Coordinates of C-alpha atoms in Angstrom, one line a residue:
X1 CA 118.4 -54.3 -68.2
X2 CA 121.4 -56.2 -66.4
X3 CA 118.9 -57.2 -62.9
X4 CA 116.7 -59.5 -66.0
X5 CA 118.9 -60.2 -68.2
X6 CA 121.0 -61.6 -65.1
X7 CA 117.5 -64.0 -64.9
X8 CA 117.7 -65.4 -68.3
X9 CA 121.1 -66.6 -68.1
X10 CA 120.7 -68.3 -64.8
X11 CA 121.6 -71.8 -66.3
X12 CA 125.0 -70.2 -68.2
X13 CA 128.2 -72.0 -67.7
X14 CA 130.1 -71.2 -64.6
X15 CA 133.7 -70.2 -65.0
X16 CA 135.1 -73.4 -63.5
X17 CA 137.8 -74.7 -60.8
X18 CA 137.9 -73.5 -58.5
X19 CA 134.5 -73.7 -57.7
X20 CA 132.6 -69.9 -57.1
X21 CA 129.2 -70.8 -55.1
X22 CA 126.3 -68.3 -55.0
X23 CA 123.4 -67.5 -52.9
X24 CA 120.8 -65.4 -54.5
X25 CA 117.6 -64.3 -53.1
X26 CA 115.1 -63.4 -55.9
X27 CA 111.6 -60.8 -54.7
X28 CA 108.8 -60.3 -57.2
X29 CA 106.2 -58.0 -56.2
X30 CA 103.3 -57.2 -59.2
X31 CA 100.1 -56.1 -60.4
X32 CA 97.8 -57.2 -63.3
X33 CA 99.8 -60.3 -63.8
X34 CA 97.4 -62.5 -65.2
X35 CA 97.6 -66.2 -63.3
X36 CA 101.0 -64.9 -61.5
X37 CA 101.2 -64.5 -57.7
X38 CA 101.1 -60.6 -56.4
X39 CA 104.3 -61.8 -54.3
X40 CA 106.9 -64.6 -55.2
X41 CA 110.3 -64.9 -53.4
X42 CA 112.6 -67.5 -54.8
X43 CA 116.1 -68.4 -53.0
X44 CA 119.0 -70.2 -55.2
X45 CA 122.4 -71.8 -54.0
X46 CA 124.6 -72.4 -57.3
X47 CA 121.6 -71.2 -59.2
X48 CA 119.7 -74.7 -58.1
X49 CA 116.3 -72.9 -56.4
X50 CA 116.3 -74.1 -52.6
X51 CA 113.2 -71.7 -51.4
X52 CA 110.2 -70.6 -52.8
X53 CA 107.1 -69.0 -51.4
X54 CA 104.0 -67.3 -53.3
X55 CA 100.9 -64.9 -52.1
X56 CA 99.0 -67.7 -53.1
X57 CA 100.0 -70.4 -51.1
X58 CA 101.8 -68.2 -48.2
X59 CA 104.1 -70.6 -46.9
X60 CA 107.8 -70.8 -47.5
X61 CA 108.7 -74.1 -48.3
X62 CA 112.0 -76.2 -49.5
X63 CA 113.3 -77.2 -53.1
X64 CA 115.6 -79.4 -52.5
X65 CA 115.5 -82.6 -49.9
X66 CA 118.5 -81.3 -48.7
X67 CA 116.8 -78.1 -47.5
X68 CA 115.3 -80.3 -44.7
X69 CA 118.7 -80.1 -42.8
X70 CA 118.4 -76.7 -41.6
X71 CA 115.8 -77.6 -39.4
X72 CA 118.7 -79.9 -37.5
X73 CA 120.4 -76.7 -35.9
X74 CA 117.1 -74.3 -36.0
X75 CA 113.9 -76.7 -35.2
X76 CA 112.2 -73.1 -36.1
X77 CA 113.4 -72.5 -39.9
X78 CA 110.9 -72.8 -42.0
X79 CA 108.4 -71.0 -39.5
X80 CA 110.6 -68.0 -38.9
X81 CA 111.4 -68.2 -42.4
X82 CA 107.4 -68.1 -43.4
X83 CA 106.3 -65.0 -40.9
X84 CA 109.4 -62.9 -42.7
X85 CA 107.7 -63.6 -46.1
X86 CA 104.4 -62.8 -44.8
X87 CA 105.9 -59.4 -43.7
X88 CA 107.7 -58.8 -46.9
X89 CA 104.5 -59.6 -49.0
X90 CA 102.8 -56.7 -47.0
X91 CA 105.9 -54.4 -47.4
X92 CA 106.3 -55.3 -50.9
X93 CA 102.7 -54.7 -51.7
X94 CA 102.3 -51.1 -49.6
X95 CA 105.6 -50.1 -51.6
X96 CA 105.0 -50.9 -55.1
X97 CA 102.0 -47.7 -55.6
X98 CA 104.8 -45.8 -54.1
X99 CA 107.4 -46.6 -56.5
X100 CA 104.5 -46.3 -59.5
X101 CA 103.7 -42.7 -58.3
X102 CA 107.2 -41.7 -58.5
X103 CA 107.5 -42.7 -61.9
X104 CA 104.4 -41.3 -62.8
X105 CA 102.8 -44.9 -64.0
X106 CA 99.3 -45.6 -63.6
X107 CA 97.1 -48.9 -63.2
X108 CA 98.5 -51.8 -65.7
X109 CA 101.0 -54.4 -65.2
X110 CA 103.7 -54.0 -63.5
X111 CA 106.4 -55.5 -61.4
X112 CA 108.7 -54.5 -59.0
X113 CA 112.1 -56.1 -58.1
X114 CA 114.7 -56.7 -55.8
X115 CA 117.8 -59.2 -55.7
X116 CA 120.8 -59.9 -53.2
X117 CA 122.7 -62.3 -52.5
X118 CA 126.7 -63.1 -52.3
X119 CA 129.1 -65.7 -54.4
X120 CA 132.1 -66.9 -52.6
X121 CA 135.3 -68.8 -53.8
X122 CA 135.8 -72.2 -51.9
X123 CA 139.5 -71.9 -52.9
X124 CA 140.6 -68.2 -52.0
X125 CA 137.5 -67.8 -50.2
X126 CA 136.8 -64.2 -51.3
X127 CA 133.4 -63.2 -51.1
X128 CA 131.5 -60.7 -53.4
X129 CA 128.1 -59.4 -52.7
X130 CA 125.5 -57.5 -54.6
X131 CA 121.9 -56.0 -54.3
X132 CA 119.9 -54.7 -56.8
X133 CA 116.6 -53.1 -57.6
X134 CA 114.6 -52.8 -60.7
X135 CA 111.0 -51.6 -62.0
X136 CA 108.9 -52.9 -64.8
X137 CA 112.4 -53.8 -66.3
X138 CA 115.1 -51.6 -66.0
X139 CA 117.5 -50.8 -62.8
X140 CA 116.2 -48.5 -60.1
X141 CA 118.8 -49.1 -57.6
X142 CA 122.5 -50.8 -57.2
X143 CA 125.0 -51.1 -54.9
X144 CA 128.4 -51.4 -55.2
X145 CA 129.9 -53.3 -52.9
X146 CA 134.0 -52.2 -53.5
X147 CA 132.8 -48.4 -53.3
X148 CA 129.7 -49.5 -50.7
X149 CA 127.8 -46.6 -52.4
X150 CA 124.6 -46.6 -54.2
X151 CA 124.1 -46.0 -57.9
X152 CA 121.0 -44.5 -59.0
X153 CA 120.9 -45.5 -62.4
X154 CA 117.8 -43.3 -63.3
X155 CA 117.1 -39.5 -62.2
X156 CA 113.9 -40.7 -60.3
X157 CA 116.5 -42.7 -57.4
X158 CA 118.4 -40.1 -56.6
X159 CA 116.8 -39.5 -53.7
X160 CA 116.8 -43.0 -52.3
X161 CA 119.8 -42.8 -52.9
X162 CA 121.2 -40.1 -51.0
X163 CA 119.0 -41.5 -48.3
X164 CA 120.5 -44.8 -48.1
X165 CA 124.1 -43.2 -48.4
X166 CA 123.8 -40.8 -45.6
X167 CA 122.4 -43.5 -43.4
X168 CA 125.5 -45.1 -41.8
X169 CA 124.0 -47.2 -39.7
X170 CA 122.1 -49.4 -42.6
X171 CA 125.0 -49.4 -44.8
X172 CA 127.1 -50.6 -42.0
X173 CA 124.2 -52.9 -41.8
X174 CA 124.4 -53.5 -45.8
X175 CA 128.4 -54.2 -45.8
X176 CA 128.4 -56.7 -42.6
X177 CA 125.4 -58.8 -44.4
X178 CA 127.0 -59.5 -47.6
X179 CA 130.7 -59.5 -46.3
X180 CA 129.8 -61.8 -43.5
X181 CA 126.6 -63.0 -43.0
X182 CA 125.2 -64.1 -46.4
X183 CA 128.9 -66.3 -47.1
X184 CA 128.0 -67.6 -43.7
X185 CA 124.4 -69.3 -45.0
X186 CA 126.0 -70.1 -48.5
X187 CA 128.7 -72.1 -46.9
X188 CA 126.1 -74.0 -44.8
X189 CA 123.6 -74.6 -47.2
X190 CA 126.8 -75.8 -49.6
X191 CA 127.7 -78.4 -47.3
X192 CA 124.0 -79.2 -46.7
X193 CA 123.7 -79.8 -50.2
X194 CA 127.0 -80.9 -51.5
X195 CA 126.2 -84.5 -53.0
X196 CA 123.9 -82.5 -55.1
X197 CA 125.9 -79.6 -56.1
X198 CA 129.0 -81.1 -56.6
X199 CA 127.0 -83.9 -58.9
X200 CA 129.1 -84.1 -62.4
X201 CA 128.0 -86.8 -64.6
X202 CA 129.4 -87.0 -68.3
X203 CA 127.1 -88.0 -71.2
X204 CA 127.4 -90.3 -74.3
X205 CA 127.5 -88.4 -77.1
X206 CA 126.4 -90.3 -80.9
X207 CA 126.5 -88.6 -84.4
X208 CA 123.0 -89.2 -85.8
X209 CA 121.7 -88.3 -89.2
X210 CA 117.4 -89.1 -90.5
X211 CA 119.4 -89.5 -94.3
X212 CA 122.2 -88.8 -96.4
X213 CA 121.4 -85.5 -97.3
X214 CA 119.9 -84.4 -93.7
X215 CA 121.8 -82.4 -90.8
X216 CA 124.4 -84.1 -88.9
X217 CA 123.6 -84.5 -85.5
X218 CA 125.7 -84.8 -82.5
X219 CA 123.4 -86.1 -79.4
X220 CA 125.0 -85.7 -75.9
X221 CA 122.8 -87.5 -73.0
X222 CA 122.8 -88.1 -69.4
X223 CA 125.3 -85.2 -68.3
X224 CA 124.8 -83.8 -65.3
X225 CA 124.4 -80.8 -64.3
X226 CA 122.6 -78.9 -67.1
X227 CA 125.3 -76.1 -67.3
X228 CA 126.6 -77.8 -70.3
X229 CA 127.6 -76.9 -73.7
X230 CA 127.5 -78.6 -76.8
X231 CA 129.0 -77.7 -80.2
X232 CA 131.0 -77.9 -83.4
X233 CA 134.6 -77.3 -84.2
X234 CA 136.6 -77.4 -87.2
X235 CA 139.9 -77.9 -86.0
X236 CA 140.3 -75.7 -83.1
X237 CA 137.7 -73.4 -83.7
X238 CA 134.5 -73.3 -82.6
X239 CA 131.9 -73.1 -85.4
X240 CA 129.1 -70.8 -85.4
X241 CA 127.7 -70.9 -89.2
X242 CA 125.9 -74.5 -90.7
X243 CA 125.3 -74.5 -87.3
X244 CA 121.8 -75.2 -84.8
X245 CA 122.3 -75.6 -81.7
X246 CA 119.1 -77.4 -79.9
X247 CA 117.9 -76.9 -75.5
X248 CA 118.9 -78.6 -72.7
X249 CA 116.2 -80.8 -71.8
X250 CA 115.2 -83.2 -69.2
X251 CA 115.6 -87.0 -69.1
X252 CA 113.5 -89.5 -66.7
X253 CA 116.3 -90.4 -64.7
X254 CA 117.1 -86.5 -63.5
X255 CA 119.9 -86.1 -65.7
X256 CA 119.9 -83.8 -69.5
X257 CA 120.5 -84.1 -72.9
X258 CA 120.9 -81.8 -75.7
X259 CA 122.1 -82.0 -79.7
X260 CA 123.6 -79.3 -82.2
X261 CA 123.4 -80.2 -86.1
X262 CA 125.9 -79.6 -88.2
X263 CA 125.4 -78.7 -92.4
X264 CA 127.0 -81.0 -94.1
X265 CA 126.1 -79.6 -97.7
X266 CA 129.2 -78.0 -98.1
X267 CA 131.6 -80.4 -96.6
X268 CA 134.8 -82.0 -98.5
X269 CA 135.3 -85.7 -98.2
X270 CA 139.1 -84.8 -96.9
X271 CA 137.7 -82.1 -94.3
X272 CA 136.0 -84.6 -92.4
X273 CA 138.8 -85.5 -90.0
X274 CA 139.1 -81.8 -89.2
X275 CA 135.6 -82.0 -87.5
X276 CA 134.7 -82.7 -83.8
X277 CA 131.5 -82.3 -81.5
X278 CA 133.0 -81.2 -77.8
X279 CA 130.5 -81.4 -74.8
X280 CA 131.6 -79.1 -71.8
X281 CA 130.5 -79.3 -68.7
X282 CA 130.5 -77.0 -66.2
X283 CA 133.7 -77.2 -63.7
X284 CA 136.2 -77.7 -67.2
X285 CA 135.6 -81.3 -68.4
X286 CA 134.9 -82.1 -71.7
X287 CA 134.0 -85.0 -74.2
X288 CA 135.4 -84.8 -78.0
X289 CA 133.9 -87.2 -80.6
X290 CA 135.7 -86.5 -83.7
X291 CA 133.6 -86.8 -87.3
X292 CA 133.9 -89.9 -88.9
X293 CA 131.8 -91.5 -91.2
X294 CA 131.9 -95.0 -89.8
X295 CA 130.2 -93.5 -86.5
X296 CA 127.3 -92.2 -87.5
X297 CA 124.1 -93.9 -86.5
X298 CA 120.7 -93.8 -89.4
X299 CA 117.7 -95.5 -90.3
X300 CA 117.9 -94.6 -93.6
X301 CA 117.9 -97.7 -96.0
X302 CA 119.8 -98.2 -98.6
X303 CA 119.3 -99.0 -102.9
X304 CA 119.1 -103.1 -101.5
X305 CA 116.6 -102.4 -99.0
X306 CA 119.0 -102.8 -96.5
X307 CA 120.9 -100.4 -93.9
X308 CA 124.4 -99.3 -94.0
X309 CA 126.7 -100.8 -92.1
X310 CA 126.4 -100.7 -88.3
X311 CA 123.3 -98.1 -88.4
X312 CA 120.5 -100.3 -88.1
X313 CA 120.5 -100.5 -84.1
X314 CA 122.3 -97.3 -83.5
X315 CA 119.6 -95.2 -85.3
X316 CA 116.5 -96.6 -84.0
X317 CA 117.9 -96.0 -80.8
X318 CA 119.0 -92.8 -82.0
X319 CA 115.3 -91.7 -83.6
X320 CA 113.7 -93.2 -80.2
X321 CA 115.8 -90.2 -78.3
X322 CA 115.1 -87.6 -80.4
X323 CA 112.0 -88.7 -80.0
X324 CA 111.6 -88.1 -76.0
X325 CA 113.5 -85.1 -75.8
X326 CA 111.0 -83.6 -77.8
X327 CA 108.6 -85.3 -76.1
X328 CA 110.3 -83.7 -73.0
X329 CA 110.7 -80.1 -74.1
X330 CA 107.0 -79.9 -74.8
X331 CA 106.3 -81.1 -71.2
X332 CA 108.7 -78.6 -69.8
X333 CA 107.2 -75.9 -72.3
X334 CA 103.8 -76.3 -71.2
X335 CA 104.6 -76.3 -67.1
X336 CA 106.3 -72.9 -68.0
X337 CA 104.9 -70.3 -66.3
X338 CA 103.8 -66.9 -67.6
X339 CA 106.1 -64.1 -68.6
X340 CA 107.0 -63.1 -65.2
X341 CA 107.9 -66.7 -64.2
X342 CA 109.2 -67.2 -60.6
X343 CA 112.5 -68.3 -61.8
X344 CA 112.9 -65.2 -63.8
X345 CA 111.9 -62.2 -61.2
X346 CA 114.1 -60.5 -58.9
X347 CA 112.2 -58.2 -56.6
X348 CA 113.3 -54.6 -55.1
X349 CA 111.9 -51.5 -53.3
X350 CA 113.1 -47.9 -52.9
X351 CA 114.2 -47.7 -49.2
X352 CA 113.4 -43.8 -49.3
X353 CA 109.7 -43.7 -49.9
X354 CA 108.6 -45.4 -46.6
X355 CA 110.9 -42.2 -44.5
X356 CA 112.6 -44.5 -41.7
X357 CA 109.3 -46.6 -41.5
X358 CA 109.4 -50.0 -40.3
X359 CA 108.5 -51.4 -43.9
X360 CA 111.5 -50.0 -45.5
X361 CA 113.8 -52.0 -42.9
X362 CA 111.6 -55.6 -43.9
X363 CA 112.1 -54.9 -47.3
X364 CA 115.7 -54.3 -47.4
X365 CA 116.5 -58.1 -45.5
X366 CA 116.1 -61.2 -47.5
X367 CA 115.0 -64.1 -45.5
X368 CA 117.6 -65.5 -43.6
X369 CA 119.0 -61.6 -43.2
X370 CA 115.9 -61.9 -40.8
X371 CA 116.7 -65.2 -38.9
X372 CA 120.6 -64.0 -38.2
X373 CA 119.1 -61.1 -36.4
X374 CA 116.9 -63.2 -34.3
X375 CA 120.3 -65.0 -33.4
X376 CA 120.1 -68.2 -35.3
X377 CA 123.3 -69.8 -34.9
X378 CA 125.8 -70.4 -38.1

């Protein structure tokens, strides 16, 4: 199902220079979710999550300190911003028995989904935009923005689709939005937040390894952002076998680390030269270490007692990183949130089952499609 599987890769690698910036507007609406909000809306800018309000708490509120700026040209933001929610929540909720009766599904958990949003390219400044709706996991509803029709990817939207097609008015409504509108609040909330986004920090990277006979490891740390890569190459090919690639986790300071082992089992004294680690970072640059024996950090002792040359320090420090990334990633395992995490919905409604009503207007409008009509400025 491309709408989720769109969710898990939100931390992927962006293509690079020039820069493509995205706004995405994520809707969860859902039943039976045990310890999971009924209602969850979640705004990203460069997938960085800038918005986020819940049934539980009702209020939308900001992600980033940045945020805060919007209130400087519209004193009224986060208000406006809150009452649309509300009436979303109350769309959302209405709608979701509707869409469950049309697929003939019953009580039990389920979620309904919708996304939009646009990317745009700071260079060329072309624009794309895209909405999407999905149930319990699999498309419902897309539109194509180069075509601006609908595709009904199952037989049960067909007739939501025909509906929103032959209503010119909303797809004239659909195409200004995403041509216009939606690159309008991604290039504000870009220059709101550039210190952030633009933020590119490269890491140290160190070849570690517990003993002779162990893994290789090569430990990148304090990169910046975490859409990063990490990995082995024998010559100039990437290596995918011997190889175990770890997560990106946090570090205390706000910036990442992450490691990728290497089998060394196999591995002729006169190939060694013919190895490097490469960290990539998102936007193109990169950091080679190439293998070499004399670089590699233990702890292991030696027959004497002692350690080989120039690993004492290096691999204590070495161990005591491992150490709190692992440390880290069990923190950041345990604050996960359940299956249908916030991060990972994207919410959606079928226009047609509400016949015109005022719901099926609400629903179609992410947040700030709302404030533009009210005549916020740009």
């Amino acid at each position: 199902m491309q709408l989720l599987l769109a969710l898990f890769f939100l931390l992927g690698i962006p293509s690079g220079a020039p820069e493509i910036h995205s706004l995405k507007y994520f809707y969860t609406a859902s039943t039976q979710v045990p310890n999971f909000p009924e209602f969850v809306i979640v705004g990203l800018v460069d997938e960085y999550p800038i918005e986020h309000y819940n049934s539980n708490t009702q209020r939308l509120q900001p992600k980033q300190d940045w945020m805060n700026k919007v209130t400087e040209e519209d004193p009224t933001y986060w208000e406006t911003s809150t009452n649309g929610a509300l009436g979303a929540q109350e769309t959302f909720k209405g709608n979701i028995g509707t869409v469950k009766q049309r697929l003939n599904q019953t009580g039990g958990v389920h979620i309904f989904q919708y996304m939009v949003g646009c990317e745009w390219d700071d260079e060329t400044d072309d624009v794309n935009g895209f909405r999407q709706y999905g149930f319990d996991g699999e498309d419902f509803l897309i539109y194509d923005q180069k075509t601006e029709t609908w595709i009904a990817p199952v037989q049960q939207a067909v007739p939501s689709k025909h509906k929103l097609s032959n209503d010119k008015a909303l797809m004239d409504f659909h195409k200004r939005y995403l041509t216009q509108e939606c690159p309008d609040w991604l290039k504000k909330y870009v220059k709101f937040g550039r210190s952030s986004l633009m933020r590119k920090d490269l890491p140290s990277v160190s070849l570690l390894q517990k003993t002779p006979s162990s893994p290789l490891t090569c430990h990148a740390t304090g990169f910046y952002p975490d859409r990063a890569d990490l990995f082995w190459k024998k010559d100039e090919e990437e290596l995918h076998e011997d190889v175990v690639k770890g997560e990106i986790l946090p570090n205390h300071d706000g910036s990442f680390q992450m490691s990728v082992d290497l089998d060394l089992s196999g591995l002729k004294d006169e190939d060694w030269g013919r190895y490097s680690c490469v960290f990539h970072l998102a936007g193109g640059q990169e950091v080679s270490k190439r293998l070499d024996k004399r670089d590699i950090r233990t702890n292991w002792k030696t027959n004497d007692g002692g350690f080989p040359t120039g690993a004492a320090a290096g691999g204590v420090v070495a161990a005591l990183l491992l150490l709190t990334g692992c440390i880290m990633g069990l923190i950041v395992c345990l604050k996960k949130p359940p299956q249908a995490s916030e991060t990972s919905s994207s919410s959606g409604e079928d226009p047609a089952m509400k016949k015109g009503s005022s719901e099926e207007q609400s629903m179609l409008k992410p947040l700030h499609e709302g404030r533009v009509q009210r005549g916020s400025s740009h």
